[in-house]
PDB file of C-alpha atoms in Angstrom:
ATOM      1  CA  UNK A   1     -35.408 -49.004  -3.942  1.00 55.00           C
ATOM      2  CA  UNK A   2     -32.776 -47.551  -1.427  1.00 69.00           C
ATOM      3  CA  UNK A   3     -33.509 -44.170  -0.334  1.00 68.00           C
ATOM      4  CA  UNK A   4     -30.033 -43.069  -1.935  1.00 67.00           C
ATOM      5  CA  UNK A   5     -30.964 -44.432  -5.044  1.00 66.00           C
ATOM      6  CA  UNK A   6     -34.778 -42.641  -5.016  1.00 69.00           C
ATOM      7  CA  UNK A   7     -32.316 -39.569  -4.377  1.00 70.00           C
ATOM      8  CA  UNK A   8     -30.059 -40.097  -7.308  1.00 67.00           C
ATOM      9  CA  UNK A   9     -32.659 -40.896  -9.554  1.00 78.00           C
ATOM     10  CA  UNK A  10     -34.345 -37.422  -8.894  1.00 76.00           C
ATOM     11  CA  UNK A  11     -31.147 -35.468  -8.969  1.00 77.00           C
ATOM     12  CA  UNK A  12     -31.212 -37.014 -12.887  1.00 80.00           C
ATOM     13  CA  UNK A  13     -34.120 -36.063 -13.563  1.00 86.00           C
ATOM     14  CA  UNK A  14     -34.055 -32.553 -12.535  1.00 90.00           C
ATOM     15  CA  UNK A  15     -30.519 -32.348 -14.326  1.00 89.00           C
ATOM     16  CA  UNK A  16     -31.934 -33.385 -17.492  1.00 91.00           C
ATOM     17  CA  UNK A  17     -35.081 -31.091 -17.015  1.00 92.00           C
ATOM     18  CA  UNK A  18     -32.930 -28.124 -16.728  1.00 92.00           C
ATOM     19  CA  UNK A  19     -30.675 -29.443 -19.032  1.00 94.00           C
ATOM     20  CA  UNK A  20     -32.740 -29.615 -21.786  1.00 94.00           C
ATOM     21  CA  UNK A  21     -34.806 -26.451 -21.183  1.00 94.00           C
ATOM     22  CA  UNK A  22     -31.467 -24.678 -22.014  1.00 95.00           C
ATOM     23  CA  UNK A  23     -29.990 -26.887 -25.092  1.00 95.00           C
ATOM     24  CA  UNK A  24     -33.536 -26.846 -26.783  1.00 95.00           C
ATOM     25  CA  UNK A  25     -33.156 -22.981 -27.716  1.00 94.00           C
ATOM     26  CA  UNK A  26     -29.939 -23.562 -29.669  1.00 94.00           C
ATOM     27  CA  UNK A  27     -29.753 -26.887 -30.633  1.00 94.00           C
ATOM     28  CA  UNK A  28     -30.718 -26.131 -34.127  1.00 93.00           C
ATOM     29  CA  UNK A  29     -27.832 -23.710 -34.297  1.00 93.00           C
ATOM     30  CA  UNK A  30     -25.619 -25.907 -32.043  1.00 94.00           C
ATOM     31  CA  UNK A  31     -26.101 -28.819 -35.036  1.00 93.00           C
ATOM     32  CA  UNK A  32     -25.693 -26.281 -37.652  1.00 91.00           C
ATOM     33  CA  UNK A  33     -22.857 -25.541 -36.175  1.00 93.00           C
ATOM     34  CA  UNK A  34     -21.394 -28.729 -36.412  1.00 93.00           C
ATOM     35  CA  UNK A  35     -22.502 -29.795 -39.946  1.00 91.00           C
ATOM     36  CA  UNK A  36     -20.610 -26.595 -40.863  1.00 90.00           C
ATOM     37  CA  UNK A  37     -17.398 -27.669 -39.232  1.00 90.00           C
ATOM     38  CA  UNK A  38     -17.450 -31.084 -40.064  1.00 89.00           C
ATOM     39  CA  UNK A  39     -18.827 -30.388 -44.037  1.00 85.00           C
ATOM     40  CA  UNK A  40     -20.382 -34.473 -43.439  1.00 84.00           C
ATOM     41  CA  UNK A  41     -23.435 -35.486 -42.481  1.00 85.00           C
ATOM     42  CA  UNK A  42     -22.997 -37.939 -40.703  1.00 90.00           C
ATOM     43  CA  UNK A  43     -19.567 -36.563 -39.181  1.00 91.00           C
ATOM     44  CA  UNK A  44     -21.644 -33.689 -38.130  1.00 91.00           C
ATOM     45  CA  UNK A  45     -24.625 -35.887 -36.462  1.00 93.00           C
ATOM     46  CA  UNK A  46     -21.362 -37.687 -34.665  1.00 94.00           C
ATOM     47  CA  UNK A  47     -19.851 -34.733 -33.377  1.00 95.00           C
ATOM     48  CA  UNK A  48     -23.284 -33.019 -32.107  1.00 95.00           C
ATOM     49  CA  UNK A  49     -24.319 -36.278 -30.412  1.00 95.00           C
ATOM     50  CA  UNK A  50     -20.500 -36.114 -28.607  1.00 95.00           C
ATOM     51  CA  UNK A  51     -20.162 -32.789 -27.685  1.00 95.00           C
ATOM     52  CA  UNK A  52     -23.615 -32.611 -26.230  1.00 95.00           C
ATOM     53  CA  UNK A  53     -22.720 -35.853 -24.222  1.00 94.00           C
ATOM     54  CA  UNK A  54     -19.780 -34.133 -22.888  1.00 94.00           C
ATOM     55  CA  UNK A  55     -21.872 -31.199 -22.246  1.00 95.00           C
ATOM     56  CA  UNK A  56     -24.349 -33.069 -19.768  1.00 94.00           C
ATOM     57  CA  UNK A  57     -21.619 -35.116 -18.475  1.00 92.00           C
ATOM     58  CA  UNK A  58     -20.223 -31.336 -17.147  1.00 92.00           C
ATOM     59  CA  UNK A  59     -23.518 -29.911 -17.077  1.00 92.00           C
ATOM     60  CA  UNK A  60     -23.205 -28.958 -13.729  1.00 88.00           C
ATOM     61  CA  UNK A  61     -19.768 -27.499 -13.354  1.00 88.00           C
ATOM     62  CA  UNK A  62     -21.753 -24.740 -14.786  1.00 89.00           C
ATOM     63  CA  UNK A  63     -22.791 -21.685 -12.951  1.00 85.00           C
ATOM     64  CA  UNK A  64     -24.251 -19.712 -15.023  1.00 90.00           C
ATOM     65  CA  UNK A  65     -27.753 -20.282 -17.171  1.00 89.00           C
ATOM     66  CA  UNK A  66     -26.982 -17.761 -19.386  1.00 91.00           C
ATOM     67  CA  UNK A  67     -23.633 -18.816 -20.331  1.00 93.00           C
ATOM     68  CA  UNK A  68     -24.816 -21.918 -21.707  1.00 95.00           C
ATOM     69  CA  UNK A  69     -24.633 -21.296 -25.410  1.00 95.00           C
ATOM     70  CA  UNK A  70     -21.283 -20.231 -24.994  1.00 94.00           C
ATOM     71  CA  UNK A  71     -20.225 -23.258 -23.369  1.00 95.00           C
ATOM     72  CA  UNK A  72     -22.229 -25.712 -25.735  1.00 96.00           C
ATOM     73  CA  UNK A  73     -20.295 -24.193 -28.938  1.00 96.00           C
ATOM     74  CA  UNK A  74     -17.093 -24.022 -26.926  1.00 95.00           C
ATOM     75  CA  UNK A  75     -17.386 -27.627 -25.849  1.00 95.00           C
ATOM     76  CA  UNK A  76     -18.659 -28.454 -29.740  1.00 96.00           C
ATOM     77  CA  UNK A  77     -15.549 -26.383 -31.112  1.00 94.00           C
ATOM     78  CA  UNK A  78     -13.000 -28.048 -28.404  1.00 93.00           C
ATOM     79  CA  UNK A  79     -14.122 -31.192 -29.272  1.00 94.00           C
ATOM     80  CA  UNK A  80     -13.881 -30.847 -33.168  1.00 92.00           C
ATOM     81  CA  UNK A  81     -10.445 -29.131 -32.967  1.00 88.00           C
ATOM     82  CA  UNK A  82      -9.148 -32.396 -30.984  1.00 88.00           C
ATOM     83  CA  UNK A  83     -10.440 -34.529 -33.326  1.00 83.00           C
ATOM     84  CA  UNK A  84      -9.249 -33.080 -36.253  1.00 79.00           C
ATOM     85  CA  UNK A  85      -5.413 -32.787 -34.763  1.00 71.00           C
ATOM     86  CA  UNK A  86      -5.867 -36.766 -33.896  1.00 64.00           C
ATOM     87  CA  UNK A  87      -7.219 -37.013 -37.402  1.00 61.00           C
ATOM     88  CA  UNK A  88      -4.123 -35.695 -39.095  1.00 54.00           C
ATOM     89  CA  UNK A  89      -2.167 -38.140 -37.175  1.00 47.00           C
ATOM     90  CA  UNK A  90      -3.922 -41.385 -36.017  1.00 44.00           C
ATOM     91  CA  UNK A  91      -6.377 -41.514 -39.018  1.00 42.00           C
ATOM     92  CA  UNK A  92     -10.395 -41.393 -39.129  1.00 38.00           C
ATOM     93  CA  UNK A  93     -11.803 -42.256 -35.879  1.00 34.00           C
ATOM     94  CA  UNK A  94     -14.578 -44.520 -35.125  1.00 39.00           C
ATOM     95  CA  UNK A  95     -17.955 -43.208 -35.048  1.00 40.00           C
ATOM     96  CA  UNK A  96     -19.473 -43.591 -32.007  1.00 37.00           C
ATOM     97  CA  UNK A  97     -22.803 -41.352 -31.269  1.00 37.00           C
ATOM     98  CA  UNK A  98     -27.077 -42.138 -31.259  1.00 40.00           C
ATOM     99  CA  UNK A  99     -28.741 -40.712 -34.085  1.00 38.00           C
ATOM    100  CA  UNK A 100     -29.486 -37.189 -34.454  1.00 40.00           C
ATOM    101  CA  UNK A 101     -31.950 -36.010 -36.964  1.00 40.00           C
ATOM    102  CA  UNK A 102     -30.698 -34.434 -39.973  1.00 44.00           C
ATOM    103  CA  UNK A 103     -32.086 -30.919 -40.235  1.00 45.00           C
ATOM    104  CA  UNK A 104     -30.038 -29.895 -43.362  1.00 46.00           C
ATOM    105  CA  UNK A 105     -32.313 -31.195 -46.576  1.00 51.00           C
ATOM    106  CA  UNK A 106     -30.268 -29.002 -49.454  1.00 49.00           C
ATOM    107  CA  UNK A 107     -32.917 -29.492 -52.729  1.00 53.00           C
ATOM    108  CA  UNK A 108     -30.721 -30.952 -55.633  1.00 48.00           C
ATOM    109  CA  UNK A 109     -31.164 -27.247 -57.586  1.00 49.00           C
ATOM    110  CA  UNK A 110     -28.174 -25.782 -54.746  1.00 46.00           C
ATOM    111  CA  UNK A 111     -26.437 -29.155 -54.114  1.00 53.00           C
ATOM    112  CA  UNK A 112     -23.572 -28.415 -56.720  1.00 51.00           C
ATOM    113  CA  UNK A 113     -23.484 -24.768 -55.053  1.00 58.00           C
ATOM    114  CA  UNK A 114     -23.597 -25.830 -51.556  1.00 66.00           C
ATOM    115  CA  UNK A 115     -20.605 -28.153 -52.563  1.00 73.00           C
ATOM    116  CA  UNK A 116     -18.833 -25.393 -53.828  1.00 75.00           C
ATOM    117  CA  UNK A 117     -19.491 -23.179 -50.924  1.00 77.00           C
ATOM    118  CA  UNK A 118     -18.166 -25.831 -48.790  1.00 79.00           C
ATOM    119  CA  UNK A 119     -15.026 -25.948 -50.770  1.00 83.00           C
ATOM    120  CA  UNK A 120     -14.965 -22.481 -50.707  1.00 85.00           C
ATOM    121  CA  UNK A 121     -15.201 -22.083 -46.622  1.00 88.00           C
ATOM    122  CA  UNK A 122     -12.039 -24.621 -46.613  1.00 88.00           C
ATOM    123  CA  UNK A 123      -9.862 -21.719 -47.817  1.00 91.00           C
ATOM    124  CA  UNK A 124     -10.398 -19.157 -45.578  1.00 92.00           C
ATOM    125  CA  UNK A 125      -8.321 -19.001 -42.617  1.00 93.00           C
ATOM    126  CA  UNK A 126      -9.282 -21.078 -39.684  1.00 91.00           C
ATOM    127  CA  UNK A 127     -10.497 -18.571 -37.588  1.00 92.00           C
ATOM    128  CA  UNK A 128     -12.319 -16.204 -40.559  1.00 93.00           C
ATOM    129  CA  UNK A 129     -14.270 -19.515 -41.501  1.00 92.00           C
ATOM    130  CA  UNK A 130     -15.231 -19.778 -38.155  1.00 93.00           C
ATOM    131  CA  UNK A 131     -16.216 -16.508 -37.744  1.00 93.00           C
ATOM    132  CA  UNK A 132     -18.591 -16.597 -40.405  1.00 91.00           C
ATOM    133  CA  UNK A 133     -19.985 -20.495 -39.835  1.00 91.00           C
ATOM    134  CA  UNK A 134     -20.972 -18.998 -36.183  1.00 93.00           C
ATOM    135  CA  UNK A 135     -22.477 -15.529 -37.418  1.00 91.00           C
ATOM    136  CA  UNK A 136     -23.852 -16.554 -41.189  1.00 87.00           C
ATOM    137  CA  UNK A 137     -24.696 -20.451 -40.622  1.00 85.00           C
ATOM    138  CA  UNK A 138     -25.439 -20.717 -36.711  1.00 88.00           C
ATOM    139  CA  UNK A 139     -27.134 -17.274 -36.513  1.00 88.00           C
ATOM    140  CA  UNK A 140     -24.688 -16.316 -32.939  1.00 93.00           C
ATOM    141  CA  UNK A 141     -24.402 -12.778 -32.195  1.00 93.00           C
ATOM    142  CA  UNK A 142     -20.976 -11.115 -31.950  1.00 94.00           C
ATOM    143  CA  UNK A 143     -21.022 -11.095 -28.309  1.00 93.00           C
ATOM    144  CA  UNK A 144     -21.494 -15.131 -28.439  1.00 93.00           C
ATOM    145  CA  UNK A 145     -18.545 -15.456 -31.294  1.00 95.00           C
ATOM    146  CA  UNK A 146     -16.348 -13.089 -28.830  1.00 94.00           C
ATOM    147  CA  UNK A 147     -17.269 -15.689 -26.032  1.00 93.00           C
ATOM    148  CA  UNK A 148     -16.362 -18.806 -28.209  1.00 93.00           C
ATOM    149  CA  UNK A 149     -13.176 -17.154 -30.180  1.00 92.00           C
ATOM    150  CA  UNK A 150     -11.981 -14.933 -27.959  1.00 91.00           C
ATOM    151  CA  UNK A 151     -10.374 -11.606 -28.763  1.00 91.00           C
ATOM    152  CA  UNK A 152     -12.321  -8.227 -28.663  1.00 94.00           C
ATOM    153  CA  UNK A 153     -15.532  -7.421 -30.521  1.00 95.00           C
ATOM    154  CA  UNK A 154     -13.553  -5.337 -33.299  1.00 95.00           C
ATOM    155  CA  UNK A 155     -11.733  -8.588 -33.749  1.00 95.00           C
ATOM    156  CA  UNK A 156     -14.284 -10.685 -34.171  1.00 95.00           C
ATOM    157  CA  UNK A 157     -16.510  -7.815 -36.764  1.00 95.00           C
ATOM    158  CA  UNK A 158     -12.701  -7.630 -38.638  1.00 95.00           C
ATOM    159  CA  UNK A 159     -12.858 -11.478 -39.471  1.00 94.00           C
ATOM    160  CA  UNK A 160     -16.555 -11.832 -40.610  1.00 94.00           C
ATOM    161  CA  UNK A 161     -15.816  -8.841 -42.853  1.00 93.00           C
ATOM    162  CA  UNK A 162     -13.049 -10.653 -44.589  1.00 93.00           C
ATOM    163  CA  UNK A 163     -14.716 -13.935 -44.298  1.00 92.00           C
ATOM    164  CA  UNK A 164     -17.299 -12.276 -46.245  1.00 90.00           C
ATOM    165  CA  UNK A 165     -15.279 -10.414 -48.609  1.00 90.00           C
ATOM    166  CA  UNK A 166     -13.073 -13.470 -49.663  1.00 90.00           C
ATOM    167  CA  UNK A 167     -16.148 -15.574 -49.640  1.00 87.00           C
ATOM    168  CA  UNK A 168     -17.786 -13.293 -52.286  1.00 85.00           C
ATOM    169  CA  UNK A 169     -14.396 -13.281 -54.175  1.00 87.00           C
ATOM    170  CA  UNK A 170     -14.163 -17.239 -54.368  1.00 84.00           C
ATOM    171  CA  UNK A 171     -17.457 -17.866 -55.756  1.00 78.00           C
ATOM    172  CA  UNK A 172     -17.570 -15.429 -58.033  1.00 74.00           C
ATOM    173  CA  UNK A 173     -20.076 -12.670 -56.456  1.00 60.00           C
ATOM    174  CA  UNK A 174     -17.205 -10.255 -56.451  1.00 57.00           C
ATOM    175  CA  UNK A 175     -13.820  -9.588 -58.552  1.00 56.00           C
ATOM    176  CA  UNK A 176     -10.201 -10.095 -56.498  1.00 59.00           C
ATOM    177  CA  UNK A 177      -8.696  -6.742 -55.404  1.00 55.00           C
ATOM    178  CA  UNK A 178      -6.186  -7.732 -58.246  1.00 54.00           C
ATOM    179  CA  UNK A 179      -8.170  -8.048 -60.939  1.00 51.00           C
ATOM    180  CA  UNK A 180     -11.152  -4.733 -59.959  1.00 49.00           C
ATOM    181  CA  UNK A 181     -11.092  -1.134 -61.031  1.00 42.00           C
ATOM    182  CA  UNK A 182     -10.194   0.498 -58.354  1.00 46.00           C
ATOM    183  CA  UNK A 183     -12.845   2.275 -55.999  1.00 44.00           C
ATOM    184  CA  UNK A 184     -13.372   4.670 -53.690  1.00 42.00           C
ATOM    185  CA  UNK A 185     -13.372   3.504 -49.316  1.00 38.00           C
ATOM    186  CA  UNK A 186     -17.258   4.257 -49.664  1.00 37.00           C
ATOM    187  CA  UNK A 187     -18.043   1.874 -52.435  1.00 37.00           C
ATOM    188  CA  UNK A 188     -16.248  -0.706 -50.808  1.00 40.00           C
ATOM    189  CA  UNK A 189     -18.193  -0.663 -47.503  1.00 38.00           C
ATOM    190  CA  UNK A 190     -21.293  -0.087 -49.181  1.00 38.00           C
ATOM    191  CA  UNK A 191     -20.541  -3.625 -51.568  1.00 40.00           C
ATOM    192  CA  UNK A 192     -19.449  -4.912 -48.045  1.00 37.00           C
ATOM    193  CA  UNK A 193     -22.875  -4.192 -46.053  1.00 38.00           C
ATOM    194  CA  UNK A 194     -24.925  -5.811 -49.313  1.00 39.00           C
ATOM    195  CA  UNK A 195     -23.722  -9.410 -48.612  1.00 42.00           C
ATOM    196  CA  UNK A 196     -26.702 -10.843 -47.061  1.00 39.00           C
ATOM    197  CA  UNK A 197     -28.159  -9.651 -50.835  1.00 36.00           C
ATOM    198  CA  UNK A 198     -25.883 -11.428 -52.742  1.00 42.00           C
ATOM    199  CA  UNK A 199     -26.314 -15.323 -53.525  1.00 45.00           C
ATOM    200  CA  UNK A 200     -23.609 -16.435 -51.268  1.00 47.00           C
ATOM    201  CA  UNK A 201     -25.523 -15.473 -48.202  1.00 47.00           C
ATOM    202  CA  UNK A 202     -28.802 -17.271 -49.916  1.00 46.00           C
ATOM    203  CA  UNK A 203     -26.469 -20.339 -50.052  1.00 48.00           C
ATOM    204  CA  UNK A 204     -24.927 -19.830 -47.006  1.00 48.00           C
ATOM    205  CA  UNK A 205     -29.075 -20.297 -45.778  1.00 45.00           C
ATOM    206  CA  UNK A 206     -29.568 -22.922 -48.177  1.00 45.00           C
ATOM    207  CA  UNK A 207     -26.624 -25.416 -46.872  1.00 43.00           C
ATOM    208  CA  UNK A 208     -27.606 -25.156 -43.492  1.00 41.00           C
TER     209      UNK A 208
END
């Protein structure tokens, strides 16, 4: 073997090395990630197994370590955006990625309700069901979600909020402002802070 090739060969390897000592901490939350974008199995396997492709393929472009769960969902949410805009006007694209292993085994008892959830999640806003798939389903902190959205922190804690609140509201954990007794500011952010109680945040967990 030419010595250029023993060279490139080792410049591979220690790319993939570090490359996969810093995917392997969030790759569980990088595929549920992408289950909870895509709302498919299979489309999620598809777009985890692309965007991490595109991720080594530009793996070194990056500079810093830390940064790289912010620029494995960025690349992940880039990537899904741009399909879904070619989707609305070219059709269903091909499916082109390896197999990933399926970590998301729903038992039959929440199917139905995972279903619904999903259903629900399609009527939030684009960037409220974001919001929550990155902070409730991928486990991110705000700091990461400010990184991926953009905007400022209080932006970011403003969308979860109503993510949650509409959430609660569409499957039935909560009445609609409309149809409530009115209450007082205090009850209202006390409900608020209880959502990891209530059984949308168990299915939330459950579908991912």
């Amino acid at each position: 073997m030419k010595q250029q090739d023993q060279q490139d060969l080792k410049r591979n390897s220690e790319k993939h090395v570090r490359f996969m000592a810093l995917l392997e901490p969030c790759l569980n939350k990088l595929s549920r990630y992408a289950h909870a974008l895509t709302m498919d199995v299979e489309d999620g396997r598809d777009l985890l197994a692309d965007a991490l492709l595109l991720c080594y393929e530009n793996f070194e472009g990056l500079r810093a370590p830390e940064a790289f769960t912010s620029y494995a969902f960025t690349t992940t949410r880039r990537l899904y955006y741009r399909r879904s805009r070619r989707k609305k006007w070219w059709g269903v694209l091909s499916k082109e990625a390896d197999q990933i292993v399926d970590h998301r085994s729903p038992s039959p008892e929440v199917k139905v309700d995972t279903e619904f959830l999903d259903r629900a999640l399609t009527k939030l806003p684009e960037k409220q069901r974001e919001a929550v798939i990155l902070f409730e389903i991928s486990g991110l902190s705000l700091k990461e979600i400010v990184e991926i959205q953009g905007g400022s922190l209080s932006g970011v804690k403003s969308r979860i909020a109503r993510g949650r609140e509409q959430l609660a509201i569409l499957l039935g954990e909560r009445e609609s402002p409309q149809d409530a007794m009115p209450a007082s500011a205090a009850t209202s952010a006390s409900s608020l802070s209880s959502f990891k109680r209530t059984q949308v945040a168990y299915l939330i967990r459950e579908k991912a």
